[in-house]
Structure formats: structure tokens, C-alpha cells
Amino acid sequence: MSKAIRIHAYGGPEVLKWEDVPLPEPGPGEALVKHTAIGLNFIDVYFRTGQYKVPGFPAVIGQEGAGVVTALGPGVESVAVGDRVAYAGPLGAYAINRVIQADRLIKVPDTVDLTTAACLMLQGLTAQYLLHRTFVVKPGDTIVVHAAAGGVGLLLCQWAKYLGARVIGVVSSEAKAELARQNGAAHVVIGHAGLPAEVKRITGGAMVPVVYDSVGKDTFAASLDCLAPLGLMVSYGNSSGPVPPVDVSILSAKGSLFLTRPTLSTHSAKRADLERMAADLFEVVAAGVVKAAVHQTFALQDAAAAHRALEARETTGSTVLLP
Ligand code: NDP
């Protein structure tokens, strides 16, 4: 037998139940991974509440983990028993042991510990594609990053600064502002009410070519007002709730703007892309350019407490659950 956090219905943190589950067996193309750490992400909240749907109940949520391969199904050649691996994507991470398609696993370099890997895969790969593919950030660009002291946010601040960009971070408190500054934000705005005016002041009226908005409903309108003509609105999350339907004519009225709603799953769907993104991520981590920030740890069986902290905006940086 093994243990996992399962949900039997959508709801508040109390639906997360620590339960006995059978030890899974890997089928063709699959590997059994014994987790040493599991990443906590805001997307886990969406799956718990039903904003995003699980395939059926009971369900094991969670989309990021790191650990050691303990068994292989037939036909797996990309990893071996004993390999240190990490992944982001397939549901089922809130468990001591899990089965996963072996082609989703990335071998973790010896220089990176497994707890760090567990918090880097989902948030770090997201930062990678947002800065290199969704919009190619160049030296001299000024960019707006919402939730700048959060998991994805701190990685975006560090990496964008390394790329030569000037980051305007948006946060909800002075303590978070200080953290964003320490991680590379050149300017920090507290709250989004006056954000467009602040961006106008900081940029001398030019406004910005891209806004990375993970907050959603509460910030969408203010984010559009920060963009220069032909700018790109990157709406990549809903931590305050989903963005209501958009009248696309607003994009012409505000200066021929572009709008995208990207996901990591699209960007990492092809194995070659996943490998390239992970190599890029581990390179900047090895160089010390991007430092993973495990700011909170919880026991896996206390996942409900971790969810409460994340939803209450009490966390900064990344959070891991330890089995
Ligand atoms: P964070 O650590 O960023 O936590 C969420 C933060 O959002 C909070 O700390 C808070 O920062 C801010 N926030 C603003 N309004 C609210 C609200 N009403 N309730 C709760 N939080 C709020 O989480 P993650 O780093 O895990 O994820 C960040 C976002 O990125 C999420 O929306 C997530 O879904 C998205 N994401 C999208 C991906 C994609 O590929 N599309 C992949 C990975 C993540 P503050 O207090 O400073 O406002």
C-alpha cells in the first residue's frame, strides 16, 4: 500500500483527504516514481475547487514532483531505476508514489537537489516559455509582472533582469515589494488601482510592450491600460478568478493590442521542446542567475494548510509538500 491526498468532490481545502491507496504498477511506457518532494501550484487550487475539471473521483491532484524511479513498465528506455527525476504536467502528484508516462520525466542534474527541482519544474518552465516564446524579452525592454513575489513571479523577475529587461513588479504589500526588488524588479507597484499611471510615469509615457498577468479577473483591465500600441497582453493565470468574456474591439480601441492565454502544457507537449526548455532552465540555475526560492514547506498530509496559505496570499516564492 501507499498514501496519497485524494479528493472525492470539489470544494474548499477540507476536501483534501490523506488516504491509503494501492501501490500503483507501471504499465507500458510508464515509470513508478517515489517522490521526495511535490511542488504546490495555484493550478492545484483550480483543480480542487472545480474551476478546472479532474477526469473523475476520487482524484489525486498536483502536477509537479521530483523523486527517484523505483520501477519501469515495458518499453521504457529514457530513464532507469534509481534515476533522479522531476516533471511538471500530468495530474497525480499529491502521492508518495505515482505512475507517470516516462517521456514526461526529466533527469535532474547532480548539481540540483530534488526539493529545488520539485519547485522549479512547473514554475521555472513557465517562466522559460513566457520570456522566450510567448514574448521574446530583449535587453532594454520594460515589462510588467503581476504577483511579482509569488512562485512564478520571483523567477520571472530574476530571469528577465538577467535578459536585460527592466521589470515593473506588482504586489500587494511592502514586504512583498522588498522581496521582488531583491529578486531583480527595478520598480514595484503595490496594488493595481494606480498601475497604469505608475507605468506611464516610470516609462515617460511610452508604456510597455508586454504585461505578464497571472491574477486574471481583478487586474485584466488595468493590465491592458499599461500596454504601448501593438503591445502583448499575456493572461496566463486566474488567481483572483477567471477573466470575464472579452469584447475584442477593446483591443483595437486601446492600440491594436495582442492578447494570448498560453499554457505550459501546450508549450511542453513535444518531448523535444520539454527537453530544450528544461536544459535552458537548469543552465540558468547552475549559473546562479535564477535561484529557486523554496520559501515554505508543508508535510504532504497537511496539503490543506498549504492550500489555505496560498489562497490567503500568505506565501511568497515557491512551496513544496514533503511526503
Ligand atoms: P503565486 O505564488 O503567484 O500565488 C498567487 C499570488 O497571486 C498571490 O500570492 C497574490 O500575490 C496574487 N493574487 C492576486 N489576487 C489574488 C487573489 N484574489 N487570491 C489569491 N492570490 C491573489 O502562485 P503560482 O506561482 O503557483 O502561480 C501564479 C499564477 O500563474 C497562477 O495564476 C497560476 O495559475 C499561473 N500559472 C500559469 C501557468 C500557465 O502556463 N498558464 C503555469 C504556472 C502558473 P499578491 O499578494 O502580491 O497580489
GROMACS .gro file of N, CA, C and O in nm, residues 25 42 55 68 96 114-115 132 148 161 187 192 198 220 237 239 247 274 300 305 308:
model
   84
   25GLU      N    1   0.120   0.023  -1.024
   25GLU     CA    2   0.218  -0.052  -1.104
   25GLU      C    3   0.232   0.013  -1.240
   25GLU      O    4   0.131   0.043  -1.304
   42PHE      N    5  -0.065   2.717  -0.790
   42PHE     CA    6  -0.201   2.772  -0.784
   42PHE      C    7  -0.297   2.689  -0.868
   42PHE      O    8  -0.417   2.681  -0.838
   55PRO      N    9  -1.048   1.420  -1.416
   55PRO     CA   10  -1.115   1.322  -1.504
   55PRO      C   11  -1.224   1.242  -1.433
   55PRO      O   12  -1.316   1.191  -1.497
   68VAL      N   13   1.270   0.959  -0.717
   68VAL     CA   14   1.358   0.856  -0.773
   68VAL      C   15   1.273   0.751  -0.842
   68VAL      O   16   1.168   0.711  -0.791
   96ILE      N   17   0.275   0.966  -0.232
   96ILE     CA   18   0.412   0.923  -0.202
   96ILE      C   19   0.473   0.855  -0.325
   96ILE      O   20   0.587   0.880  -0.361
  114LEU      N   21   1.670   1.759  -0.510
  114LEU     CA   22   1.536   1.720  -0.557
  114LEU      C   23   1.427   1.813  -0.505
  114LEU      O   24   1.324   1.831  -0.571
  115THR      N   25   1.445   1.873  -0.388
  115THR     CA   26   1.344   1.968  -0.339
  115THR      C   27   1.341   2.091  -0.430
  115THR      O   28   1.234   2.140  -0.468
  132HIS      N   29   1.075   3.353  -2.333
  132HIS     CA   30   1.150   3.319  -2.455
  132HIS      C   31   1.062   3.288  -2.575
  132HIS      O   32   1.110   3.290  -2.687
  148ALA      N   33   0.451   3.958  -0.842
  148ALA     CA   34   0.596   3.950  -0.863
  148ALA      C   35   0.670   3.880  -0.750
  148ALA      O   36   0.784   3.837  -0.769
  161LYS      N   37   1.553   4.015  -1.556
  161LYS     CA   38   1.664   4.108  -1.529
  161LYS      C   39   1.791   4.057  -1.597
  161LYS      O   40   1.866   4.133  -1.658
  187HIS      N   41   1.135   4.834  -1.038
  187HIS     CA   42   1.029   4.916  -0.978
  187HIS      C   43   0.922   4.821  -0.926
  187HIS      O   44   0.900   4.715  -0.985
  192HIS      N   45  -0.310   4.734  -0.781
  192HIS     CA   46  -0.318   4.758  -0.925
  192HIS      C   47  -0.404   4.880  -0.961
  192HIS      O   48  -0.414   4.917  -1.078
  198GLU      N   49   0.126   5.467  -1.285
  198GLU     CA   50   0.264   5.444  -1.241
  198GLU      C   51   0.351   5.399  -1.359
  198GLU      O   52   0.465   5.441  -1.373
  220PHE      N   53  -0.717   4.244  -1.516
  220PHE     CA   54  -0.716   4.241  -1.663
  220PHE      C   55  -0.726   4.382  -1.722
  220PHE      O   56  -0.647   4.421  -1.809
  237GLY      N   57  -0.298   3.332  -1.597
  237GLY     CA   58  -0.350   3.270  -1.475
  237GLY      C   59  -0.471   3.344  -1.422
  237GLY      O   60  -0.508   3.451  -1.472
  239SER      N   61  -0.557   3.381  -1.050
  239SER     CA   62  -0.556   3.365  -0.904
  239SER      C   63  -0.666   3.448  -0.835
  239SER      O   64  -0.707   3.413  -0.725
  247ASP      N   65  -1.476   4.164  -2.506
  247ASP     CA   66  -1.518   4.221  -2.634
  247ASP      C   67  -1.389   4.256  -2.710
  247ASP      O   68  -1.316   4.346  -2.670
  274LEU      N   69   1.016   2.009  -2.444
  274LEU     CA   70   1.032   1.991  -2.299
  274LEU      C   71   1.180   1.982  -2.263
  274LEU      O   72   1.227   2.047  -2.168
  300LEU      N   73   0.316   1.659   0.316
  300LEU     CA   74   0.214   1.629   0.214
  300LEU      C   75   0.077   1.609   0.278
  300LEU      O   76  -0.025   1.655   0.226
  305ALA      N   77  -0.354   2.279   0.463
  305ALA     CA   78  -0.296   2.401   0.522
  305ALA      C   79  -0.217   2.478   0.417
  305ALA      O   80  -0.219   2.602   0.414
  308ARG      N   81  -0.463   2.665   0.204
  308ARG     CA   82  -0.517   2.783   0.274
  308ARG      C   83  -0.417   2.898   0.268
  308ARG      O   84  -0.453   3.013   0.241
   0.00000   0.00000   0.00000
